[in-house]
PDB file of C-alpha atoms in Angstrom:
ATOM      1  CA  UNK X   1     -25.759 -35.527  41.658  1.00 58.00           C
ATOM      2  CA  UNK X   2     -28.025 -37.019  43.865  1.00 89.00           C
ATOM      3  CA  UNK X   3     -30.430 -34.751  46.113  1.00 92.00           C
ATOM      4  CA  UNK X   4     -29.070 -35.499  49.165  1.00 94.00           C
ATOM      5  CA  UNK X   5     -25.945 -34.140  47.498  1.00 95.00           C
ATOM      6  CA  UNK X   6     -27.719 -31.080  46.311  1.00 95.00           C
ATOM      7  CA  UNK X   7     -28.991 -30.139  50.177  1.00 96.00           C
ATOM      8  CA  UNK X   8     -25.712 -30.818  51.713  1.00 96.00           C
ATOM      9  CA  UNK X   9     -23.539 -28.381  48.876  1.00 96.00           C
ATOM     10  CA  UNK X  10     -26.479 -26.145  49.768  1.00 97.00           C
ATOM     11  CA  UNK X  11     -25.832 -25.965  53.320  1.00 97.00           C
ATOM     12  CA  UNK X  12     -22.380 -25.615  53.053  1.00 97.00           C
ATOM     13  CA  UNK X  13     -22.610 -22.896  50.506  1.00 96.00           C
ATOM     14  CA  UNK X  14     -24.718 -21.100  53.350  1.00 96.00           C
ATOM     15  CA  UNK X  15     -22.127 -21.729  56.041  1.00 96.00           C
ATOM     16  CA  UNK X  16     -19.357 -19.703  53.813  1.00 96.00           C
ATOM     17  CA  UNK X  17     -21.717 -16.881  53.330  1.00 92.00           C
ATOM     18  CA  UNK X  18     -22.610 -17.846  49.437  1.00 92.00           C
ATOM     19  CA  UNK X  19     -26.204 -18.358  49.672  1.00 91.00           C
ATOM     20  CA  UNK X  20     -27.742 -15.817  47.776  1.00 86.00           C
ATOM     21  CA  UNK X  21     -30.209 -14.644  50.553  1.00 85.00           C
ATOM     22  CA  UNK X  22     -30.217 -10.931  49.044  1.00 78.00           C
ATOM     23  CA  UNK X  23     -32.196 -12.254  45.760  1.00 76.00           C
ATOM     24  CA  UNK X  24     -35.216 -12.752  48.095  1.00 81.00           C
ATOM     25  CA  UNK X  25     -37.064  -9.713  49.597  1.00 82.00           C
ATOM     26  CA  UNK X  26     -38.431 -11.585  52.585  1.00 86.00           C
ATOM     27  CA  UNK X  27     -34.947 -12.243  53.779  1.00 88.00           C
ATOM     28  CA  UNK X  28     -34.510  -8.687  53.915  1.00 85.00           C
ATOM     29  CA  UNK X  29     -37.645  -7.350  55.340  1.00 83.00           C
ATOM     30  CA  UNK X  30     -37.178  -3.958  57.382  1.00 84.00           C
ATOM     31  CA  UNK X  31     -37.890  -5.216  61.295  1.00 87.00           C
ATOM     32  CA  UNK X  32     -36.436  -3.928  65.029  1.00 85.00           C
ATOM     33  CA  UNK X  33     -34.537  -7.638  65.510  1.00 82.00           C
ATOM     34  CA  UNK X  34     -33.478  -6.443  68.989  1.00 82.00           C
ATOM     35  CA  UNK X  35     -37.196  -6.480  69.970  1.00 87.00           C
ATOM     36  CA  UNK X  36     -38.192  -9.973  68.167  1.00 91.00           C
ATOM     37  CA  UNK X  37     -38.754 -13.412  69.174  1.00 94.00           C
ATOM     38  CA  UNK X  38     -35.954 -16.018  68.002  1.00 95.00           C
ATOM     39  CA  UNK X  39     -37.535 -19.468  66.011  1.00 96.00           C
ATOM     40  CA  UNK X  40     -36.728 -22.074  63.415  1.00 97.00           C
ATOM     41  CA  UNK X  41     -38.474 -24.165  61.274  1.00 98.00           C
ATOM     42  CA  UNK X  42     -37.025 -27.668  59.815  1.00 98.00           C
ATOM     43  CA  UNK X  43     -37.430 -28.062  55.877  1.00 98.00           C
ATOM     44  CA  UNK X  44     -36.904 -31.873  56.230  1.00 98.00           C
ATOM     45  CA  UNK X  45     -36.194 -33.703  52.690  1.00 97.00           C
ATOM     46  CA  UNK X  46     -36.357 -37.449  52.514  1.00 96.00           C
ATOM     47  CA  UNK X  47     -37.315 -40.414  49.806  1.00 92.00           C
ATOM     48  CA  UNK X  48     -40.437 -40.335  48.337  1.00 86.00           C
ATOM     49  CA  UNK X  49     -42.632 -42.321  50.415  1.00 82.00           C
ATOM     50  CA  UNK X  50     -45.420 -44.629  49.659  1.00 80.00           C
ATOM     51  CA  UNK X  51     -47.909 -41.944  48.067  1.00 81.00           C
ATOM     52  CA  UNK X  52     -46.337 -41.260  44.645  1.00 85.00           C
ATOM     53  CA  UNK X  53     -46.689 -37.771  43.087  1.00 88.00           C
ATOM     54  CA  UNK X  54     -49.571 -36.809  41.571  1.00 89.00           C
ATOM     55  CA  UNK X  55     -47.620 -35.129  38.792  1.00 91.00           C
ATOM     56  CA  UNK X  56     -46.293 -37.376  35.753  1.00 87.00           C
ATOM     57  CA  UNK X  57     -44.072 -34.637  34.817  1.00 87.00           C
ATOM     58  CA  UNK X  58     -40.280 -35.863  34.550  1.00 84.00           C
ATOM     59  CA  UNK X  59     -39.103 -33.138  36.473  1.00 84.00           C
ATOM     60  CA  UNK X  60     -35.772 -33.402  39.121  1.00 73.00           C
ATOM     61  CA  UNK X  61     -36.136 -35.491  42.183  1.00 74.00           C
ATOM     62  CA  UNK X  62     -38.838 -37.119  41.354  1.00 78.00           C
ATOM     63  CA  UNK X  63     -38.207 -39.706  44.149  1.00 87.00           C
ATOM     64  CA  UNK X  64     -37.875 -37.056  46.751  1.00 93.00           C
ATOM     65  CA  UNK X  65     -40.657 -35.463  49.362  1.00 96.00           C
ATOM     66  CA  UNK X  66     -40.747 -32.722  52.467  1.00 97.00           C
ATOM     67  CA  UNK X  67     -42.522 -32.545  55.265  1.00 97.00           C
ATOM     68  CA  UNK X  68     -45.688 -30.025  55.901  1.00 97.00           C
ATOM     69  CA  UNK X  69     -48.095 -29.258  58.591  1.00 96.00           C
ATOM     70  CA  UNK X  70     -51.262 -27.202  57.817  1.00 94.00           C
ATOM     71  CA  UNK X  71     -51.679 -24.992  61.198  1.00 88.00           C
ATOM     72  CA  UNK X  72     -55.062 -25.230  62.966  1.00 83.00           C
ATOM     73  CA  UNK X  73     -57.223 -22.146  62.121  1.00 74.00           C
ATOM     74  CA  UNK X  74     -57.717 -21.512  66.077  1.00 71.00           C
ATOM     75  CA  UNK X  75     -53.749 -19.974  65.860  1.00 71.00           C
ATOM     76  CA  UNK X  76     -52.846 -16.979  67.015  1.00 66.00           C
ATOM     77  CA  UNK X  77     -50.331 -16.342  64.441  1.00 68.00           C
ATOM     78  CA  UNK X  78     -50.992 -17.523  61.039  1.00 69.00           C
ATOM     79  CA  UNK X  79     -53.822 -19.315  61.428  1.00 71.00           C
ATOM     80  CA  UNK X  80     -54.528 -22.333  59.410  1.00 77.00           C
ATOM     81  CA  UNK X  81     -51.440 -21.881  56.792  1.00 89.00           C
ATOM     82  CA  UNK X  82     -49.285 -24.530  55.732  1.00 95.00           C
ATOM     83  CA  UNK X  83     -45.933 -24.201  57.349  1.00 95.00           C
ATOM     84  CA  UNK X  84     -42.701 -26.133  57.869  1.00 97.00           C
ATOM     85  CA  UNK X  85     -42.620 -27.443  61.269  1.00 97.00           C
ATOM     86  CA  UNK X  86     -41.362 -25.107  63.924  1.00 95.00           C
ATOM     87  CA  UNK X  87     -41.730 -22.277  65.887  1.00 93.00           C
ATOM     88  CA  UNK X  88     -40.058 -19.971  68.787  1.00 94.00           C
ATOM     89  CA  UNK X  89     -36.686 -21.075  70.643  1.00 96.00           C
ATOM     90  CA  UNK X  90     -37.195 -21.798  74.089  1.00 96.00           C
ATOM     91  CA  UNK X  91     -34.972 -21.208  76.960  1.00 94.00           C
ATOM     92  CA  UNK X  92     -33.857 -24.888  77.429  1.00 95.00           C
ATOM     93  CA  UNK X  93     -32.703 -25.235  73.472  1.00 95.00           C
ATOM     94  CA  UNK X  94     -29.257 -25.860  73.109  1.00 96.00           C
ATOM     95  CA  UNK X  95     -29.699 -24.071  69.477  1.00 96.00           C
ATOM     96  CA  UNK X  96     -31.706 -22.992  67.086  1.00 96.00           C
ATOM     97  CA  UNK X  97     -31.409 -26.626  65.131  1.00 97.00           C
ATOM     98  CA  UNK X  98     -32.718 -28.365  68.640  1.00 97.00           C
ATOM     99  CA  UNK X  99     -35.608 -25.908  68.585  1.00 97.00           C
ATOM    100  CA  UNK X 100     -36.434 -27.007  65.130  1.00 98.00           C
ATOM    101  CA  UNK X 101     -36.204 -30.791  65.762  1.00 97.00           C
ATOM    102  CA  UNK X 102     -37.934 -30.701  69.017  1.00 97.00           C
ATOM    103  CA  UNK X 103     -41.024 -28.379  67.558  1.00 96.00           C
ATOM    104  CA  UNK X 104     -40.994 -30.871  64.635  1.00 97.00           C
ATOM    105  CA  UNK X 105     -41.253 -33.711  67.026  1.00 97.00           C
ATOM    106  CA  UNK X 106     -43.559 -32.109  69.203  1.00 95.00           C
ATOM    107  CA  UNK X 107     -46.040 -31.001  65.803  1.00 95.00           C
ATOM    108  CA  UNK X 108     -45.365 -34.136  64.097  1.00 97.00           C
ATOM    109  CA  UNK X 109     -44.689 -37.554  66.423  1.00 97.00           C
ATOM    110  CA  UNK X 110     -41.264 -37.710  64.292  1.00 97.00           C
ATOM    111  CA  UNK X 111     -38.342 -39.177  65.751  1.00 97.00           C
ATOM    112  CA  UNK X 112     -35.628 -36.746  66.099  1.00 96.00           C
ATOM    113  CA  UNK X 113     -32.430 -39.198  65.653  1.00 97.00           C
ATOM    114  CA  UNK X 114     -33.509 -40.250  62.402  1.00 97.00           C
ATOM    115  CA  UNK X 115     -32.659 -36.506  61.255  1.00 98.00           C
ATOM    116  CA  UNK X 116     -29.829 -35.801  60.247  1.00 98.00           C
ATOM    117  CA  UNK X 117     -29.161 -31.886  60.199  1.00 98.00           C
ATOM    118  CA  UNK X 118     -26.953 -30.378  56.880  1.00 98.00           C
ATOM    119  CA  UNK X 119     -27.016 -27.169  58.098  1.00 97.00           C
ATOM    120  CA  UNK X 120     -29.375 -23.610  58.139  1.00 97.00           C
ATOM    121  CA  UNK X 121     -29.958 -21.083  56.267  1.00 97.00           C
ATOM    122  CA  UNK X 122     -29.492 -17.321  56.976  1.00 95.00           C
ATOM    123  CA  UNK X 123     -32.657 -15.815  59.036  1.00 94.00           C
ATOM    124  CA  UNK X 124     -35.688 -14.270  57.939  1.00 94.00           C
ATOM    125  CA  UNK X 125     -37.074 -11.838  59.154  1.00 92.00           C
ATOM    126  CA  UNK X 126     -41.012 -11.847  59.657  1.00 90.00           C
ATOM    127  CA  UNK X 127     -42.007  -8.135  61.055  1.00 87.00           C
ATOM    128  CA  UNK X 128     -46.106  -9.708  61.020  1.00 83.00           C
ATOM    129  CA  UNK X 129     -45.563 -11.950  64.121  1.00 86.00           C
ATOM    130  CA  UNK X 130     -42.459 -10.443  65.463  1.00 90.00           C
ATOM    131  CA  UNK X 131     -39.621 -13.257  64.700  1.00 92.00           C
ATOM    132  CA  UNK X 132     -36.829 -13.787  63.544  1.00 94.00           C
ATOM    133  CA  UNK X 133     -37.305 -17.315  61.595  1.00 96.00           C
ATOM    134  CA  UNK X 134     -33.649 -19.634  60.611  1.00 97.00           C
ATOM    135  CA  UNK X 135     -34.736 -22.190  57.821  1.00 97.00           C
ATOM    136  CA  UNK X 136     -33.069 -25.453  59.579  1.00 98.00           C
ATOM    137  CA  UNK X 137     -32.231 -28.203  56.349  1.00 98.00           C
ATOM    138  CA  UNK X 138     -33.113 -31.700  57.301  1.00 98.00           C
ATOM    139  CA  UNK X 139     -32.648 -35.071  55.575  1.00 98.00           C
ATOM    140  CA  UNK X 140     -34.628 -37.931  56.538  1.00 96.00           C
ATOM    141  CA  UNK X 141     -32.217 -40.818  57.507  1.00 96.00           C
ATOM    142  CA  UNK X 142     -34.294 -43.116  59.465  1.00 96.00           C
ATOM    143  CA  UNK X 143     -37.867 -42.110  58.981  1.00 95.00           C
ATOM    144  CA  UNK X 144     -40.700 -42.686  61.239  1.00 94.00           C
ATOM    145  CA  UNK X 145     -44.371 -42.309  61.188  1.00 94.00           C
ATOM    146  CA  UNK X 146     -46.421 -38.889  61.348  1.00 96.00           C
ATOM    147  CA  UNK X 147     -49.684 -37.447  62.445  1.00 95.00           C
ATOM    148  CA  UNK X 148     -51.179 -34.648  63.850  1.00 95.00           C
ATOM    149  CA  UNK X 149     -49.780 -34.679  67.767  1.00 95.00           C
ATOM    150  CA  UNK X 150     -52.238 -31.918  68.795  1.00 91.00           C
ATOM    151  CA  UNK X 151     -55.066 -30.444  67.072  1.00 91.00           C
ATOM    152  CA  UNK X 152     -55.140 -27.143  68.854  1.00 88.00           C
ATOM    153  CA  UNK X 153     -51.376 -27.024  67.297  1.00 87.00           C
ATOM    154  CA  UNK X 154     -52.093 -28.175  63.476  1.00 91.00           C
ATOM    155  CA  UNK X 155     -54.639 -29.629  61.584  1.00 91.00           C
ATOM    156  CA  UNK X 156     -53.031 -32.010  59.416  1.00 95.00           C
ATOM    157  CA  UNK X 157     -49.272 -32.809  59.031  1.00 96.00           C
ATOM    158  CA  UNK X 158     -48.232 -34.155  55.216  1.00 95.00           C
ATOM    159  CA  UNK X 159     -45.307 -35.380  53.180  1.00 95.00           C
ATOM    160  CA  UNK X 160     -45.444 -33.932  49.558  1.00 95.00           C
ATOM    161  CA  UNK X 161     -43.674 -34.725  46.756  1.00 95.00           C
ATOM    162  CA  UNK X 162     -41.047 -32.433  45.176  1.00 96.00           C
ATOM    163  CA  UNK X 163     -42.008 -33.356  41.800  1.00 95.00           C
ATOM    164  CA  UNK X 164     -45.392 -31.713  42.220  1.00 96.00           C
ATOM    165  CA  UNK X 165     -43.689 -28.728  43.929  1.00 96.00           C
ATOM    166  CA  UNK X 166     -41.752 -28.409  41.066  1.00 96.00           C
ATOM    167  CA  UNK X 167     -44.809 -28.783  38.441  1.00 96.00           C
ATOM    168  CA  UNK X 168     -45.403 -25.624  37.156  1.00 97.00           C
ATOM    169  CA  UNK X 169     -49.004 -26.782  36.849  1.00 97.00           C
ATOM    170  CA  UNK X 170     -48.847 -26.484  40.523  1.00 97.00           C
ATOM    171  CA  UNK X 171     -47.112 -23.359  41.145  1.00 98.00           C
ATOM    172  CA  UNK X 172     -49.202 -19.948  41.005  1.00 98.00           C
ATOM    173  CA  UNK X 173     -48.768 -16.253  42.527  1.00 97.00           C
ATOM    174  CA  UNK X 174     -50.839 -15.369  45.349  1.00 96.00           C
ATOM    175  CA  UNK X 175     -52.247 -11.966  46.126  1.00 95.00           C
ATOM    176  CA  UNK X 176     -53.182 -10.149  49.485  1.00 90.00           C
ATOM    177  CA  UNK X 177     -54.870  -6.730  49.415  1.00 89.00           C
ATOM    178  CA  UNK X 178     -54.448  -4.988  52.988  1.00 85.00           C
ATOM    179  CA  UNK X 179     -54.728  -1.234  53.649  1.00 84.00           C
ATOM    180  CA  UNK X 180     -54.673   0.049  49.873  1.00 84.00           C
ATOM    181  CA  UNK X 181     -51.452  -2.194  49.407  1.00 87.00           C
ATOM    182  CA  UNK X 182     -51.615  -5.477  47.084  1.00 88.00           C
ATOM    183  CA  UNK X 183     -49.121  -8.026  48.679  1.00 88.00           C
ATOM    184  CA  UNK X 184     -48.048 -10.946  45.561  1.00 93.00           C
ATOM    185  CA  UNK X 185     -45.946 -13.789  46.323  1.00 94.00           C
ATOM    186  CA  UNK X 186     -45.172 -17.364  45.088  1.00 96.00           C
ATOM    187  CA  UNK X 187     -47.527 -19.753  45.717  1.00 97.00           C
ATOM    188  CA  UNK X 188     -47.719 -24.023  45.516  1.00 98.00           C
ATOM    189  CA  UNK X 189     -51.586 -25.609  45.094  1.00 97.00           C
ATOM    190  CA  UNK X 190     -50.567 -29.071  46.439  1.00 95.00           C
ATOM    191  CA  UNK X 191     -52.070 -31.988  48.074  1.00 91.00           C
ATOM    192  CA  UNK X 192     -55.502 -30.178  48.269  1.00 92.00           C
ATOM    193  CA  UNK X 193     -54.106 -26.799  49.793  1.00 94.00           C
ATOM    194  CA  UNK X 194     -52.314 -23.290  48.776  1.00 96.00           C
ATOM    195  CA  UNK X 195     -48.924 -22.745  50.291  1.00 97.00           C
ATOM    196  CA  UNK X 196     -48.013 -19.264  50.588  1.00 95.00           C
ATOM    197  CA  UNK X 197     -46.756 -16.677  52.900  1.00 93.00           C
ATOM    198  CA  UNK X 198     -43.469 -16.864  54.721  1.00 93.00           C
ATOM    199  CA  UNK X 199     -42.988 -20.753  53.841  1.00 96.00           C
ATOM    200  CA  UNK X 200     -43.910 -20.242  49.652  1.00 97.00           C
ATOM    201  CA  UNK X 201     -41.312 -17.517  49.987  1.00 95.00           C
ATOM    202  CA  UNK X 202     -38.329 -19.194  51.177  1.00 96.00           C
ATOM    203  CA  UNK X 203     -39.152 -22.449  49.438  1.00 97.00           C
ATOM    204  CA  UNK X 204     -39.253 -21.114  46.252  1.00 97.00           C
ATOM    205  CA  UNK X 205     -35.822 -19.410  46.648  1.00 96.00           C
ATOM    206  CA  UNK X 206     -34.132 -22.704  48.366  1.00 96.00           C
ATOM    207  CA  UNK X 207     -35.772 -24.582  44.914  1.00 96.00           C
ATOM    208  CA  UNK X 208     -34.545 -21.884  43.537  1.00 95.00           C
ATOM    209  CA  UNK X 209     -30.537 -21.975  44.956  1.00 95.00           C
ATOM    210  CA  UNK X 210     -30.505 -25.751  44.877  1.00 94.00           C
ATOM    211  CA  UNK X 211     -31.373 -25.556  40.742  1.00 93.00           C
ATOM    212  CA  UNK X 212     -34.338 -27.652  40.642  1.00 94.00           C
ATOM    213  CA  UNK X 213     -36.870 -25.043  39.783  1.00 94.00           C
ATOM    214  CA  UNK X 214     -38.566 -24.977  36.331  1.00 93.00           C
ATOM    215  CA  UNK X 215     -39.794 -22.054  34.688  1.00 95.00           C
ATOM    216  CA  UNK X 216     -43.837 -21.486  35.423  1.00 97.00           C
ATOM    217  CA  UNK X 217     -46.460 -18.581  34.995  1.00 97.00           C
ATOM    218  CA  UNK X 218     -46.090 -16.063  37.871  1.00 96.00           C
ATOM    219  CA  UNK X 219     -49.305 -13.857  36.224  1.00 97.00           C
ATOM    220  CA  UNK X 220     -51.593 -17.057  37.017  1.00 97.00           C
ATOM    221  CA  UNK X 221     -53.084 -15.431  40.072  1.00 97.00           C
ATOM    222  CA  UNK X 222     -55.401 -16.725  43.305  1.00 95.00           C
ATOM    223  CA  UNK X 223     -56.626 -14.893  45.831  1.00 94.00           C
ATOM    224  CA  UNK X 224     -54.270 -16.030  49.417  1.00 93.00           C
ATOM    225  CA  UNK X 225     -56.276 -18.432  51.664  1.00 89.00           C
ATOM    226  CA  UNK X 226     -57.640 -16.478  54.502  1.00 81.00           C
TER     227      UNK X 226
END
């Protein structure tokens, strides 16, 4: 099966109810959602690009990449983290999916009709910035250029290669120590950054639900990027 397959069974397993949100804690995080802020954030998959992994690993979908931004340290709300594209849901969005496109085009110069959308994923909860987050799965038809639209917004905006997602040479747990209380999550060291957080969390578990992950050493530890 080809990815493309892969993301498309994916998204219809989450329209019947069969993705296995439960298995991940952050989907069910404790959080008033009557009180939150609605958003969405596109995990856009397309062919590999020009820039070919840096791992020589002959992992799965090897000739596959998504789409990052690192958010500008200046942020409110998680400042200078990599992220998928996105954010809140604004009164003039038809849906949660035309939030995520437009905030992707908006973050990234992208061109929104070369996107075709397979479907989302349940939401997530995120009780640390008040939103309710719906992982939005993309695949890159038609694809255009990207760049950093606004540098108050993001500070760079990347394509990365599954293959080194998947590398387990890449993949690491990272720890956050807050009030007494030691948070650990997954955690990717690509492309000269750590991706943690929210968007390590329900990457992993889409790699995860799609069968492409290989087994790696969650007790490798780094401190999260602050």
């Amino acid at each position: 099966m080809s990815a493309y397959t892969d993301l498309k069974a994916l998204a219809g397993r989450a329209r019947s109810g069969e993705f296995h949100a439960a298995r991940a804690a952050l989907w069910n995080s404790p959080m008033d959602r009557s009180a939150a802020r609605a958003a969405a954030v596109l995990l856009l998959f397309g062919a590999l690009d020009d820039v070919p992994a840096a791992s020589s690993k002959p992992l799965a979908s090897a000739d596959l990449d998504l789409l990052l931004v690192e958010r500008a340290a200046t942020l409110t709300n998680h400042p200078g983290q990599v992220a998928f594209p996105g954010g809140g849901v604004d009164p003039g969005d038809a849906s949660v999916l035309a939030a995520a496109l437009r905030e992707a085009e908006e973050e990234t110069g992208l061109d929104p009709d070369g996107v075709e959308i397979l479907g989302q994923l349940p939401e997530v909860p995120v009780p640390v910035s008040n939103f309710i987050v719906t992982p939005v799965l993309g695949w890159w038809t038609r694809q255009t250029a990207v760049d950093v639209v606004d540098y108050g917004e993001s500070a760079q905006v990347f394509r990365v290669p599954v293959r080194d997602l998947l590398d387990p040479d890449n993949r690491v747990t990272a720890t956050l120590t807050r009030n007494g209380q030691t948070y650990r999550g997954p955690a990717f060291t690509v492309n000269g950054v750590v991706v943690w957080g929210l968007t390590a969390g329900i990457l992993t578990h889409v790699l995860d639900e799609l069968g492409w992950s290989v087994p790696w050493d969650a007790s490798r530890e780094i401190p999260a990027p602050l």
